[in-house]
XYZ file of C-alpha atoms in Angstrom:
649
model
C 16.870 12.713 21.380
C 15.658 10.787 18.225
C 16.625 10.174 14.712
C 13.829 11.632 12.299
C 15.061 10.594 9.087
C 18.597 12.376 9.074
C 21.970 11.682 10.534
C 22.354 11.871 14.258
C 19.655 12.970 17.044
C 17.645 15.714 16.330
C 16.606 17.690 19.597
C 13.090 18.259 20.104
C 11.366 19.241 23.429
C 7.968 16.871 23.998
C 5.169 19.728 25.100
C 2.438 16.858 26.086
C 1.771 13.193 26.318
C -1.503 11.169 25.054
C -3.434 9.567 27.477
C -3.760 6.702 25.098
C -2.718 5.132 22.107
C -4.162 6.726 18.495
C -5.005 5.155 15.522
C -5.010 7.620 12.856
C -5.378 6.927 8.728
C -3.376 8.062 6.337
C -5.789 10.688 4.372
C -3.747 10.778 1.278
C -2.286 7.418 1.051
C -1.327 7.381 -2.896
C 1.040 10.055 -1.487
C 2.957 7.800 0.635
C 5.808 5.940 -0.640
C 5.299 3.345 2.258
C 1.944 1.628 2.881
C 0.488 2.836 5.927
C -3.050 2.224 7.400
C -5.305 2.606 10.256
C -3.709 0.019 12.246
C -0.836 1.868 12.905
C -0.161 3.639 16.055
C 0.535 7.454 16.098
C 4.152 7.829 17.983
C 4.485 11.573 18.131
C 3.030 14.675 16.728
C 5.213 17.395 15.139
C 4.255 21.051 14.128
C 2.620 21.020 10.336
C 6.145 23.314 8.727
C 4.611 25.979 6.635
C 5.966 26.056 3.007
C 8.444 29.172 2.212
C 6.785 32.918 1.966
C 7.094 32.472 -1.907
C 5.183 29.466 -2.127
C 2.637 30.946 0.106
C 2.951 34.065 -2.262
C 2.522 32.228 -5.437
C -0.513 30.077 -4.043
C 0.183 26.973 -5.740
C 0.615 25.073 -3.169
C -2.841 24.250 -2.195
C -2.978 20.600 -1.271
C -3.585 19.961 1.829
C -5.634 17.395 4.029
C -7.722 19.238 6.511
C -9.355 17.686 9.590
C -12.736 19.285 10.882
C -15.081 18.648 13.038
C -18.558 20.039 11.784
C -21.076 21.780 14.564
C -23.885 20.357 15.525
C -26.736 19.984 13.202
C -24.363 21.029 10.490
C -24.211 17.666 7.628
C -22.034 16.689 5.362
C -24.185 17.521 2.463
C -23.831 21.535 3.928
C -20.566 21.342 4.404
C -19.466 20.601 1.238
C -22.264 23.455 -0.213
C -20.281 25.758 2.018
C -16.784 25.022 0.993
C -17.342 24.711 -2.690
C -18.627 28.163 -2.465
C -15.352 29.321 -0.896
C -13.603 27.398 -3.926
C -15.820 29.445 -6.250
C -14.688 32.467 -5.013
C -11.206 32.042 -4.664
C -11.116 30.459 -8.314
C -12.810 34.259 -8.901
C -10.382 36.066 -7.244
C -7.398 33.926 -8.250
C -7.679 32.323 -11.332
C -3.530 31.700 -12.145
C -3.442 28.906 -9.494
C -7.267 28.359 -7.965
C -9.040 28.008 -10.917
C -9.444 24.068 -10.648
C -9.160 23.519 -7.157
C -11.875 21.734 -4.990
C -12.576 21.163 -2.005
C -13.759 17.614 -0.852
C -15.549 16.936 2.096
C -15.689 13.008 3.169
C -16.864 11.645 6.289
C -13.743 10.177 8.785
C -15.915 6.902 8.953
C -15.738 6.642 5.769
C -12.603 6.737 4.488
C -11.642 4.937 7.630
C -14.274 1.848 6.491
C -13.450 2.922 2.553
C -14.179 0.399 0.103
C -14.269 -2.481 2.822
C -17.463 -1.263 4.025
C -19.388 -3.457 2.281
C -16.796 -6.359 2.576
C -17.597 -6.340 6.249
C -21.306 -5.299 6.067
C -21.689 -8.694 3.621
C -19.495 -11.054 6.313
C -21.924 -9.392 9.464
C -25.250 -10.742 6.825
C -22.834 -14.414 6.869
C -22.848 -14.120 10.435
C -26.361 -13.510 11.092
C -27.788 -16.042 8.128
C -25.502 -18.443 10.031
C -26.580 -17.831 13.120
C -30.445 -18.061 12.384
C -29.574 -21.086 10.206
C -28.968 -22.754 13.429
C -31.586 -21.468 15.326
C -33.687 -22.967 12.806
C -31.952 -26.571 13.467
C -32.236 -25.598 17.748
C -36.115 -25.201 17.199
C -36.674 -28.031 15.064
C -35.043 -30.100 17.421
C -36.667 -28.514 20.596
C -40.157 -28.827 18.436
C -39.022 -32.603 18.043
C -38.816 -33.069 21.582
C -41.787 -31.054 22.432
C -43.811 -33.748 20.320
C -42.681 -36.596 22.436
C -43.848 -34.697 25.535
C -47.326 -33.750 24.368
C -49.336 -35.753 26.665
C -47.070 -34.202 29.588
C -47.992 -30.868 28.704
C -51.437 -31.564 28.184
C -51.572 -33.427 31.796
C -50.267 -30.033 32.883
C -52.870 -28.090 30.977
C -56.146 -29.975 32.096
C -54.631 -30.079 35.824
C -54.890 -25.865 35.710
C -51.510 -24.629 33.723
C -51.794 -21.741 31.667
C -50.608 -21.494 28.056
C -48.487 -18.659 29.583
C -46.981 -21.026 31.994
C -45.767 -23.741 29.781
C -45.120 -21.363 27.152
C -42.311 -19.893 30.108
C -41.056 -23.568 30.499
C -40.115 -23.850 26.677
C -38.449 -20.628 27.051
C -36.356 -21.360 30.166
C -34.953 -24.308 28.777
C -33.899 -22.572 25.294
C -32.296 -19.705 27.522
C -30.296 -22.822 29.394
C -29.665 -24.251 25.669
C -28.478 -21.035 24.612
C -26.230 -19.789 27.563
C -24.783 -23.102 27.836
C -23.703 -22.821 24.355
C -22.386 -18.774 25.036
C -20.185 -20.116 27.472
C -18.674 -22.606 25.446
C -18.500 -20.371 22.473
C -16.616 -17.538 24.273
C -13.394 -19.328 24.535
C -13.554 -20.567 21.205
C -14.520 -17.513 19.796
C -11.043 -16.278 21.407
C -9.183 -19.217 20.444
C -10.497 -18.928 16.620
C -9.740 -14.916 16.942
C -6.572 -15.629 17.341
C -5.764 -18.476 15.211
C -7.832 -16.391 12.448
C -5.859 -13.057 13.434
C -2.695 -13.238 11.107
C -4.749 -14.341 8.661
C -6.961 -10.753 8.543
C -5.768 -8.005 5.459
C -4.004 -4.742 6.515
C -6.645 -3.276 4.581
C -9.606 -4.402 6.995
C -9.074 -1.599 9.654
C -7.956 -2.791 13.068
C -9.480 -6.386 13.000
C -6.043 -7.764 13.286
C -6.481 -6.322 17.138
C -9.421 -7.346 17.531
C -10.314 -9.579 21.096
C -13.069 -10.215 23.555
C -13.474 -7.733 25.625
C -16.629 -6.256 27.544
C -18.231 -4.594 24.468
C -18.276 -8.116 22.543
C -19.032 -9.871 26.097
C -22.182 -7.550 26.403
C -22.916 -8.648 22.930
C -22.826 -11.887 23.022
C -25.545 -11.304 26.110
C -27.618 -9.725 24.071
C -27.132 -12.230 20.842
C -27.886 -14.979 23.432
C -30.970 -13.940 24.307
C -32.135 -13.481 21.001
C -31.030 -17.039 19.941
C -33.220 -18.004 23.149
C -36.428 -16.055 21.878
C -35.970 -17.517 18.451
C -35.334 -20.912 19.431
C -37.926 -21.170 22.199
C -40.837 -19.606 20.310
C -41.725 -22.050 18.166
C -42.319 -25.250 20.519
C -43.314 -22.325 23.149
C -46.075 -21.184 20.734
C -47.111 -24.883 19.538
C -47.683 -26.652 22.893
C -49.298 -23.919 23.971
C -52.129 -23.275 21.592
C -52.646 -27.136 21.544
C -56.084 -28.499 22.783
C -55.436 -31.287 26.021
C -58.607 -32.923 24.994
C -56.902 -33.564 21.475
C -53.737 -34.456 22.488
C -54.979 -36.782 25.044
C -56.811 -38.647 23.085
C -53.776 -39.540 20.710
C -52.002 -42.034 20.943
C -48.391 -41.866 21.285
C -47.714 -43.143 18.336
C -50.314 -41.944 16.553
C -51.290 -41.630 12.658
C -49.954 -38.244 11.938
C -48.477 -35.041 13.686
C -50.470 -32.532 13.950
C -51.123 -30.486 11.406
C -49.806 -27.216 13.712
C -46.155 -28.789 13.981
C -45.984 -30.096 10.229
C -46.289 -26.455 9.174
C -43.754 -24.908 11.757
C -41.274 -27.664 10.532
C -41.918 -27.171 6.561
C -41.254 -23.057 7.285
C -38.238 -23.845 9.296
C -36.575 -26.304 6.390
C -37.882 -23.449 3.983
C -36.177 -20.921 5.388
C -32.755 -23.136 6.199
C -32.872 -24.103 2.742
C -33.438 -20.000 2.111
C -30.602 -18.453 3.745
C -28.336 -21.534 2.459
C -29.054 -20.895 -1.211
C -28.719 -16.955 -0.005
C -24.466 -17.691 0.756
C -23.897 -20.413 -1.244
C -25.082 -18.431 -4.404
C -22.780 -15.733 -2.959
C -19.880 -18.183 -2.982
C -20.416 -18.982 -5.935
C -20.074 -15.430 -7.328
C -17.120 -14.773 -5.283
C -15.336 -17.666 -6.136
C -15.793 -17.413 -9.827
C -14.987 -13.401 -9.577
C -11.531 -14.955 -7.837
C -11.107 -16.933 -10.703
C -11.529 -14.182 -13.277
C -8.999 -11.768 -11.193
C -6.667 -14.133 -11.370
C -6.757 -14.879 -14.845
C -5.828 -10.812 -15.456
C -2.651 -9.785 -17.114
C -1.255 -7.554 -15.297
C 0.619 -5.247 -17.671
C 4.085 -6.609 -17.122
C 5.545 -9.755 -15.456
C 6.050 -10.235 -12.251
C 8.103 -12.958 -11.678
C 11.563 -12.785 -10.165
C 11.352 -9.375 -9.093
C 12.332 -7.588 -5.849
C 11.126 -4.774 -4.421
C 12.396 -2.537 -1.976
C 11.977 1.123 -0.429
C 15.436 2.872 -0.537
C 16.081 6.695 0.642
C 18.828 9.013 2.174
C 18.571 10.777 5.400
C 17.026 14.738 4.608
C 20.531 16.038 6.045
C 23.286 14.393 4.459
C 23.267 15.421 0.956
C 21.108 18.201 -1.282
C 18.102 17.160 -2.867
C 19.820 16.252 -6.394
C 22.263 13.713 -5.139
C 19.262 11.173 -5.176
C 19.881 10.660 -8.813
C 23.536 10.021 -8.428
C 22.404 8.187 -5.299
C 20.086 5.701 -7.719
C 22.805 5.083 -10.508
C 25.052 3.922 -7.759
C 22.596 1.670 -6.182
C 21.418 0.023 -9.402
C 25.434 -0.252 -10.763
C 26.272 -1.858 -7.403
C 23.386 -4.546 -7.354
C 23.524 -4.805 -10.802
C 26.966 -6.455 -9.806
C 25.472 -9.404 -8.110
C 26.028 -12.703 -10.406
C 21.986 -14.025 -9.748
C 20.941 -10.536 -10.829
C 19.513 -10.362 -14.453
C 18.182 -5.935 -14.767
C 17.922 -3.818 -12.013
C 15.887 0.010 -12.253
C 14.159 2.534 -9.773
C 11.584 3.902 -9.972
C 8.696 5.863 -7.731
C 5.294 4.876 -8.331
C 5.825 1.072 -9.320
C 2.631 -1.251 -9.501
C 0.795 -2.586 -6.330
C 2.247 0.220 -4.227
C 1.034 3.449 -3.601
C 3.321 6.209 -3.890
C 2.501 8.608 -7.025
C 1.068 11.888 -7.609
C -0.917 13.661 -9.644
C -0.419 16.459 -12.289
C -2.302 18.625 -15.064
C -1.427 19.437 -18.290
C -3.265 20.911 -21.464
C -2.980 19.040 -25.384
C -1.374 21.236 -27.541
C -3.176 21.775 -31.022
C -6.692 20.978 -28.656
C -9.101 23.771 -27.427
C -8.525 24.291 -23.476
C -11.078 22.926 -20.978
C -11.949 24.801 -17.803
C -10.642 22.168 -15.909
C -6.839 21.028 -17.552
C -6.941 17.244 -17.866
C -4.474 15.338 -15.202
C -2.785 12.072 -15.099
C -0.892 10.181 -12.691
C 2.988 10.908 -12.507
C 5.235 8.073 -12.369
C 9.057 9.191 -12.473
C 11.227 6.152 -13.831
C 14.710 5.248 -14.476
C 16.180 4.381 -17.987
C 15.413 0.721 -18.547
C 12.669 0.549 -16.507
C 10.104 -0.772 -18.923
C 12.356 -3.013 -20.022
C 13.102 -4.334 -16.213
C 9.418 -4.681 -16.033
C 9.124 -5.890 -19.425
C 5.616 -3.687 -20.268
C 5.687 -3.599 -23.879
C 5.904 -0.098 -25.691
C 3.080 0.273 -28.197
C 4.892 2.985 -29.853
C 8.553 4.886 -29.864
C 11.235 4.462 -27.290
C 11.544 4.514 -23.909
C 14.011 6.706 -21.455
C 17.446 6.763 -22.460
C 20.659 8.355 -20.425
C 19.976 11.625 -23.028
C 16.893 12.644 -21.690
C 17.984 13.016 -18.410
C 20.173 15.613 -19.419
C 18.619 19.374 -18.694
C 18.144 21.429 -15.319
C 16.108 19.905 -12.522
C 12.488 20.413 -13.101
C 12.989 20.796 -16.822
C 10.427 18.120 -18.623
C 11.756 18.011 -22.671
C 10.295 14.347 -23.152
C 7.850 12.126 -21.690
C 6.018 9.341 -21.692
C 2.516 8.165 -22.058
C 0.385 4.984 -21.774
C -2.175 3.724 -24.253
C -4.842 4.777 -22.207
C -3.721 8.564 -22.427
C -2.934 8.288 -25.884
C -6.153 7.089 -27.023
C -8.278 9.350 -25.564
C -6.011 12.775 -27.056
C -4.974 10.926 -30.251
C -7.807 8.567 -31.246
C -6.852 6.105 -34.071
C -3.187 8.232 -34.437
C 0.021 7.699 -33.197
C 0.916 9.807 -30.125
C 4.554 9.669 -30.316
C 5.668 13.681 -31.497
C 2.951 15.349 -29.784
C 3.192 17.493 -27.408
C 1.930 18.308 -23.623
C 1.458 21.463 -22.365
C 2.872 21.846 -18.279
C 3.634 25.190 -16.335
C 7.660 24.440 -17.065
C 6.428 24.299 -20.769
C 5.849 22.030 -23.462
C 7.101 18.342 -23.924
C 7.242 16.028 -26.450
C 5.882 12.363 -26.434
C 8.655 9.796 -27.030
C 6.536 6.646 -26.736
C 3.493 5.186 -25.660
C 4.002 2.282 -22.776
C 0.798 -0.400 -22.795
C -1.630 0.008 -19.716
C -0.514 -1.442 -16.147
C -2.824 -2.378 -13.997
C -0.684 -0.385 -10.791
C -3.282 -0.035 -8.377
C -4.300 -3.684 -8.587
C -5.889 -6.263 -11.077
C -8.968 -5.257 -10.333
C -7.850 -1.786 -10.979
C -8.955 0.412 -13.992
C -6.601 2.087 -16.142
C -5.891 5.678 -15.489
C -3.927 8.197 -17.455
C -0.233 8.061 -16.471
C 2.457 10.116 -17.510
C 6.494 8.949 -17.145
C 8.806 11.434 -16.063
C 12.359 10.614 -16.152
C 14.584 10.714 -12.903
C 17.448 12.146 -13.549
C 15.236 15.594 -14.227
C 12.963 14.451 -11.242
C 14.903 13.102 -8.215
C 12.673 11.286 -5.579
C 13.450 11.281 -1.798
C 11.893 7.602 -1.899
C 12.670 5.318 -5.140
C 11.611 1.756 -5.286
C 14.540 -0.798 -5.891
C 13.183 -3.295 -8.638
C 15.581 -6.044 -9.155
C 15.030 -8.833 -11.665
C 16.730 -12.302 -10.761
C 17.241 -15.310 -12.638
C 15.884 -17.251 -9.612
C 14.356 -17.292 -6.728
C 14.761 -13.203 -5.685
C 13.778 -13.734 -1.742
C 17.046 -15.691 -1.877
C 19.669 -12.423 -2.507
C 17.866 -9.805 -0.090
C 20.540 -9.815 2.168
C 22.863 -9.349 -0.722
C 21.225 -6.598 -2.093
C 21.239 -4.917 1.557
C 24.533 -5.323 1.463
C 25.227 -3.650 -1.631
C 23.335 -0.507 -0.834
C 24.900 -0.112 2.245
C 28.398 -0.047 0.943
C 26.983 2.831 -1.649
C 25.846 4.568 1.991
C 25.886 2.795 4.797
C 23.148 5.743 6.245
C 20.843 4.528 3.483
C 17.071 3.423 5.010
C 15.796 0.133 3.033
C 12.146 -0.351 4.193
C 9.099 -2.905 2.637
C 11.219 -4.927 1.309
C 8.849 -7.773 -1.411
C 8.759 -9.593 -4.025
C 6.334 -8.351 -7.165
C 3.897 -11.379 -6.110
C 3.896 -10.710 -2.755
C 2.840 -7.508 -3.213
C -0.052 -8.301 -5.913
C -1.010 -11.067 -3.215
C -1.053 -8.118 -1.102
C -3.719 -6.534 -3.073
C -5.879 -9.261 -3.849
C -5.825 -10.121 0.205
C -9.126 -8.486 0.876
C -11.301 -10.481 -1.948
C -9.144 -13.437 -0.724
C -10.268 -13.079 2.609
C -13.882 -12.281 1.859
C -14.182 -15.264 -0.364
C -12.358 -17.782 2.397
C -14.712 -16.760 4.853
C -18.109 -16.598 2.539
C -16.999 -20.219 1.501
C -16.686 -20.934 5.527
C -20.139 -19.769 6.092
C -21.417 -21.476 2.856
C -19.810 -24.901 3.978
C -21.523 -24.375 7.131
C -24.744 -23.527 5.881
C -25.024 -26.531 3.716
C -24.195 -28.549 6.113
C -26.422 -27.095 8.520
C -29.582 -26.818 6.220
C -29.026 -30.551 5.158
C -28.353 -31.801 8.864
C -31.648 -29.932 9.607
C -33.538 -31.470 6.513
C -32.267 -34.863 7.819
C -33.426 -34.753 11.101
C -36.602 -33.403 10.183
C -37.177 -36.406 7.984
C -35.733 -38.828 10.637
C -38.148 -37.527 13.216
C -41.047 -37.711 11.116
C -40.345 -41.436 10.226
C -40.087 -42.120 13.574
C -43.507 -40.644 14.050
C -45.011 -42.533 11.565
C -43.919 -45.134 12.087
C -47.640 -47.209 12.625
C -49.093 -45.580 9.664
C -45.598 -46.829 7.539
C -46.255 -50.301 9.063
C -49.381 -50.687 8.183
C -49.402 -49.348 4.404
C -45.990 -51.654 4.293
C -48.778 -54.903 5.519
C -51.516 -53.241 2.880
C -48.687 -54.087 -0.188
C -47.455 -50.220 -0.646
C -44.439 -50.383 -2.449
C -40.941 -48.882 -1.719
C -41.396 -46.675 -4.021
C -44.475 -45.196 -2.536
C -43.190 -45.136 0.911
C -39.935 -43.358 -0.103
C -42.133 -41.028 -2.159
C -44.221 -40.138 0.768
C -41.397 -39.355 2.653
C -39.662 -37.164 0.186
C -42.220 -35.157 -0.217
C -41.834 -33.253 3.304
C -38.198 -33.014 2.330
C -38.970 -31.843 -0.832
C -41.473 -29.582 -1.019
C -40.001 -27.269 1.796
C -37.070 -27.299 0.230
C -38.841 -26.332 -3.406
C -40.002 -23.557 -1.369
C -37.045 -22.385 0.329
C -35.105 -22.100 -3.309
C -37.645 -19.620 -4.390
C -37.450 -17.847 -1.503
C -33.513 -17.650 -1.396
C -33.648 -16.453 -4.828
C -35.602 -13.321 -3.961
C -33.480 -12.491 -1.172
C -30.765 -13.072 -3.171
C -31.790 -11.255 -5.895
C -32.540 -8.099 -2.986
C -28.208 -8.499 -1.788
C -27.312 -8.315 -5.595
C -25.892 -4.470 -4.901
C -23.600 -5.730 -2.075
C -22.293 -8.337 -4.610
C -21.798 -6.339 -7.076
C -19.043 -4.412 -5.595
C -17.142 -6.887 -4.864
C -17.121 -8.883 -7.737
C -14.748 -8.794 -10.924
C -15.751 -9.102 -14.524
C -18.975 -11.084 -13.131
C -22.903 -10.696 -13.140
C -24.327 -10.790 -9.721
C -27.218 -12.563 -11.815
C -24.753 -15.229 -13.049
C -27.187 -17.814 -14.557
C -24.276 -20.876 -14.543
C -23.722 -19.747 -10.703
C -27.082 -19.678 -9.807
C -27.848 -22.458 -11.861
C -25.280 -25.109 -10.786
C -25.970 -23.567 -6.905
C -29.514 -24.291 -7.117
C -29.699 -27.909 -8.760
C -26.824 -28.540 -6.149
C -28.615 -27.143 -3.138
C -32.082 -29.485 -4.135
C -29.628 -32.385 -4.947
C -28.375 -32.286 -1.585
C -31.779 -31.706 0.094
C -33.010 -34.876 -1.741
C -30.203 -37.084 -0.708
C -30.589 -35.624 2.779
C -34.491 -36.560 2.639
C -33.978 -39.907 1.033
C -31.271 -42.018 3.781
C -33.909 -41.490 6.530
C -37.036 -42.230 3.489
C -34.886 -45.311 2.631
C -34.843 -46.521 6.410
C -38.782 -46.403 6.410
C -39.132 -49.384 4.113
C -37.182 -51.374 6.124
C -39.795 -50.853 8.830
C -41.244 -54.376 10.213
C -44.579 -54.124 9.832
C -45.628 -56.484 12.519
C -43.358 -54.707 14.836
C -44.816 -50.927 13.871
C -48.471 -52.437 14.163
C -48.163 -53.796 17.827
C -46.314 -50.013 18.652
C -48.055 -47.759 20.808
């Protein structure tokens, strides 16, 4: 026997057990008065009840989420031709009560993934710039190597040795590079999952569970050898396309590279420097569209408020005493000497939990489809607990709760609503049209942003709840400190008004916006991870490049240092094969940044994907650093004895 939200153990007989655990979303989450996602785990299944033969009779109640699974061949596009033909006709045949109802077809995948699809598509293109970033830095330092061993190879090549051959040596030691480095990266890669773990949004679907396990193992396999092939190619290619009677007659410390490996280097810094400017320009954008969410006024203040989740079991009392159930609640907290305004409501910001509902304007022509607008039902004094400012007339008083259940004589707009009915007038007097009958506007509440600051504002009516009781209210509490501090107390008060009472999702008001703005957070923490890495990546490569090359030239640096060159001109010389590549790669990581701009776009608040200050300040930054990188190892050229780099061989 279990307890399904009523007083004492309701008897149910189990008729089969899952062979596994299921993850199943909630398909109409704004319904839900507590925040549910696809990381929970389905614990039982009951029978769908069927509403009562008048509903049924009356067909208005006709929303319902339907799961489907379409027949082969059949797509999306044809479903949804299908059913809104079957809406069509039943809006025919039934006007009174089908006349604006649709049917929406959307993919499971999708509205699993939802609008954090193209969060995680953007942090997979992080992972894979990243990842080539160093494969880049692996090559250029194999294709360093490879130039100190050029008379080996060419030994190799005049004593019989095929280009394939040595080309498969290069290769086998980048595939030993590379595994060595999967092995080590496994266990850190389990290690950072799970440090990184509590860190992860509810609203990312399941990564919170995410951990190695065969499927990732098999991945990492296959990523492996792909880092081997890029890595390896490069040197592979180069020593084997190189003449032996050309190398052989260099000398080890010859007068220049060859002009084969100077190019594969200046394409691998241009392309580092590429994909760096790629993620750091998208840092940029994300951490300025951060900046601008937070600066957003929210619609009311949230400071010092608590929020909880209270209801009744369905058993104990009839469906009305949830009103007299409320007043008790807030007159008992309201008691408690660090408590400043306490109101209920259902439907409060940052939380899902409303509904929607159509009405018609009276004194305006009728549309075929009635205009809607969220429903919020609220408690005397709640916009002055929440302290949103009224544009207009009054809010709820303790006489407009006064009527039969279901009865709506007054309401409540926001701005939003108002100004699109009653352009340029004042909505307060007018009236709404519903299917109980007509109500009058009492005042006009400013916008709230409830579905998050990045949220735009809908229409939303206020209903009050003494005409409206709610099976779920949300406790707000305003302290005059810190409200975390009195949640026991406030426990403790509703359970003395009924000690059966459920209290769930208990927050405060900035936990809760925090709550929201956790994706973007998280997307921007990691993007600026990546960038830092990048940066540090592209410059290390840039650096070594340089490095190498001095150390290659080091006769022909000794010997313009004994013909009088200057500093200057050295250092010069040396920049330039920092420089130019890197010239190159910014143009380069512009158009590709340029091609991601959509992906940005979405996720970015009250900013331009084409920022020019971002891209700007990112750019001169990014050839800044590439300079500096290019000019410590330029600077160490000078120093160079040249009676020392002369007598080199």
């Amino acid at each position: 026997m279990i307890n399904l939200d009523r007083i004492g153990p309701t008897p149910v007989r189990v008729n089969g057990v899952a062979q596994r655990d299921v993850h199943f979303p909630p398909l109409s989450a704004d319904f839900y008065d507590d925040p549910s996602g696809i990381d929970d785990t389905v614990d039982f299944w009951q029978p769908f009840p069927l509403p009562p033969a008048a509903v049924i009779a009356s067909r208005k109640d006709n929303d319902y989420d339907v799961i489907a699974r379409l027949r082969p061949g059949i797509t999306i596009e044809e479903a949804q031709s299908e059913m809104d033909a079957i809406a069509h006709n039943l809006a025919v045949a039934y006007p009174q009560s089908n006349v604006n109802v649709k049917v929406r077809i959307v993919p499971l995948r999708e509205h699993l993934l939802g609008k954090n699809r193209r969060v995680l598509a953007l942090l997979i293109i992080c992972t894979i710039c990243v990842l080539l970033l160093a494969c880049g830095n692996v090559a250029n330092l194999l294709l360093s190597i490879a130039a100190g061993r050029q008379k080996e190879v060419a030994i190799r090549s005049a004593l019989g040795a095929s280009s394939i051959r040595i080309a498969r040596q290069f290769f086998v030691e980048s595939t030993l590079l590379a595994f060595a480095a999967a092995i080590l990266g496994v266990p850190l890669a389990a290690w950072g999952t799970h440090l990184l773990s509590p860190q992860i949004p509810e609203g990312v679907p399941l990564a919170r569970t995410a951990s190695i396990n065969v499927t990732v193992l098999a991945f990492t396999v296959l990523a492996t050898c792909l880092t081997a092939l890029l890595t390896g190619i490069i040197p592979a290619l180069h020593m084997s396309v190189a003449a032996p009677g050309d190398t052989l007659k260099l000398d080890s410390r010859g007068s220049g590279a060859p002009r084969l490996r100077n190019r594969s280097v200046s394409v691998l810094v241009a392309a580092e420097v590429a994909i760096a400017l790629v993620l750091l320009i998208a840092t940029g954008l994300m951490i300025k569209s951060a900046k601008q969410l937070l600066s957003v006024d929210p619609g009311f203040d949230p400071k010092r408020l608590l929020t909880m989740t209270v209801s009744l079991p369905n058993n104990k009392f009839e469906w009305k005493h949830n009103v007299v159930f409320s007043r008790e609640v807030i007159d008992a907290v309201e008691a408690l000497p660090q408590v400043t305004a306490v109101t209920v409501a259902q439907g409060v910001p940052m939380k899902p939990g409303t509904f929607w509902g159509n009405f018609e304007v009276e004194g305006q022509p009728s549309a075929d489809e009635k205009p809607e607008a969220r429903i919020r039902v609220v408690n005397p004094g709640y916009f002055r607990v929440m302290q949103i400012p009224l544009v207009s007339g009054r809010e709820f008083e303790h006489r407009d709760e006064v009527g039969n259940v279901g009865d709506l004589p007054d309401v409540v707009v926001n701005n939003t609503l108002a100004s699109r009915y009653w352009p340029g007038e004042d909505a307060v007097g007018k009236r709404l049209l519903f299917t109980s009958g007509p109500a009058t506007i009492i005042g006009v509440a400013r916008d709230v942003k409830y579905m998050g600051l990045d949220s735009k504002s809908d229409s939303e009516l206020y209903y009050p709840l003494g005409l409206y009781p709610q099976p779920h209210i949300t406790l707000l509490v305003r302290t005059s400190s810190d409200p975390s501090a009195i949640i026991s107390d406030v426990r403790k008060r509703i359970a003395g008004v009924d000690k059966d009472a459920f209290v769930t999702d208990v927050k405060t008001m900035d936990e809760l916006i925090d709550d929201t703005l956790a994706p973007r957070r998280f997307a921007t923490t990691l993007l600026s991870a990546f960038g830092a890495v990048a940066l540090l990546l592209s410059l290390t490569g840039i650096y070594g490049v340089i490095s190498h090359m001095v150390t290659q030239r080091t006769r022909e640096i000794g010997i313009r240092v004994a013909l009088g060159a200057p500093a200057g001109k050295i250092i010069t010389l040396m920049l330039q094969s920092g420089f130019v590549p890197a010239s190159a790669g910014l143009a380069i990581g512009w158009v590709a940044t340029f091609s991601v701009t959509n992906l940005l776009s979405a996720m970015l608040f009250e900013v331009r994907p084409l920022d020019p200050s971002v891209w700007l300040i990112v750019s001169i930054g990014m050839l800044a650093a590439a300079c500096l990188a290019s000019y410590l190892p330029a600077r160490r050229a000078c120093t160079i004895d040249p009676c020392l780099a002369v007598k080199a061989e």
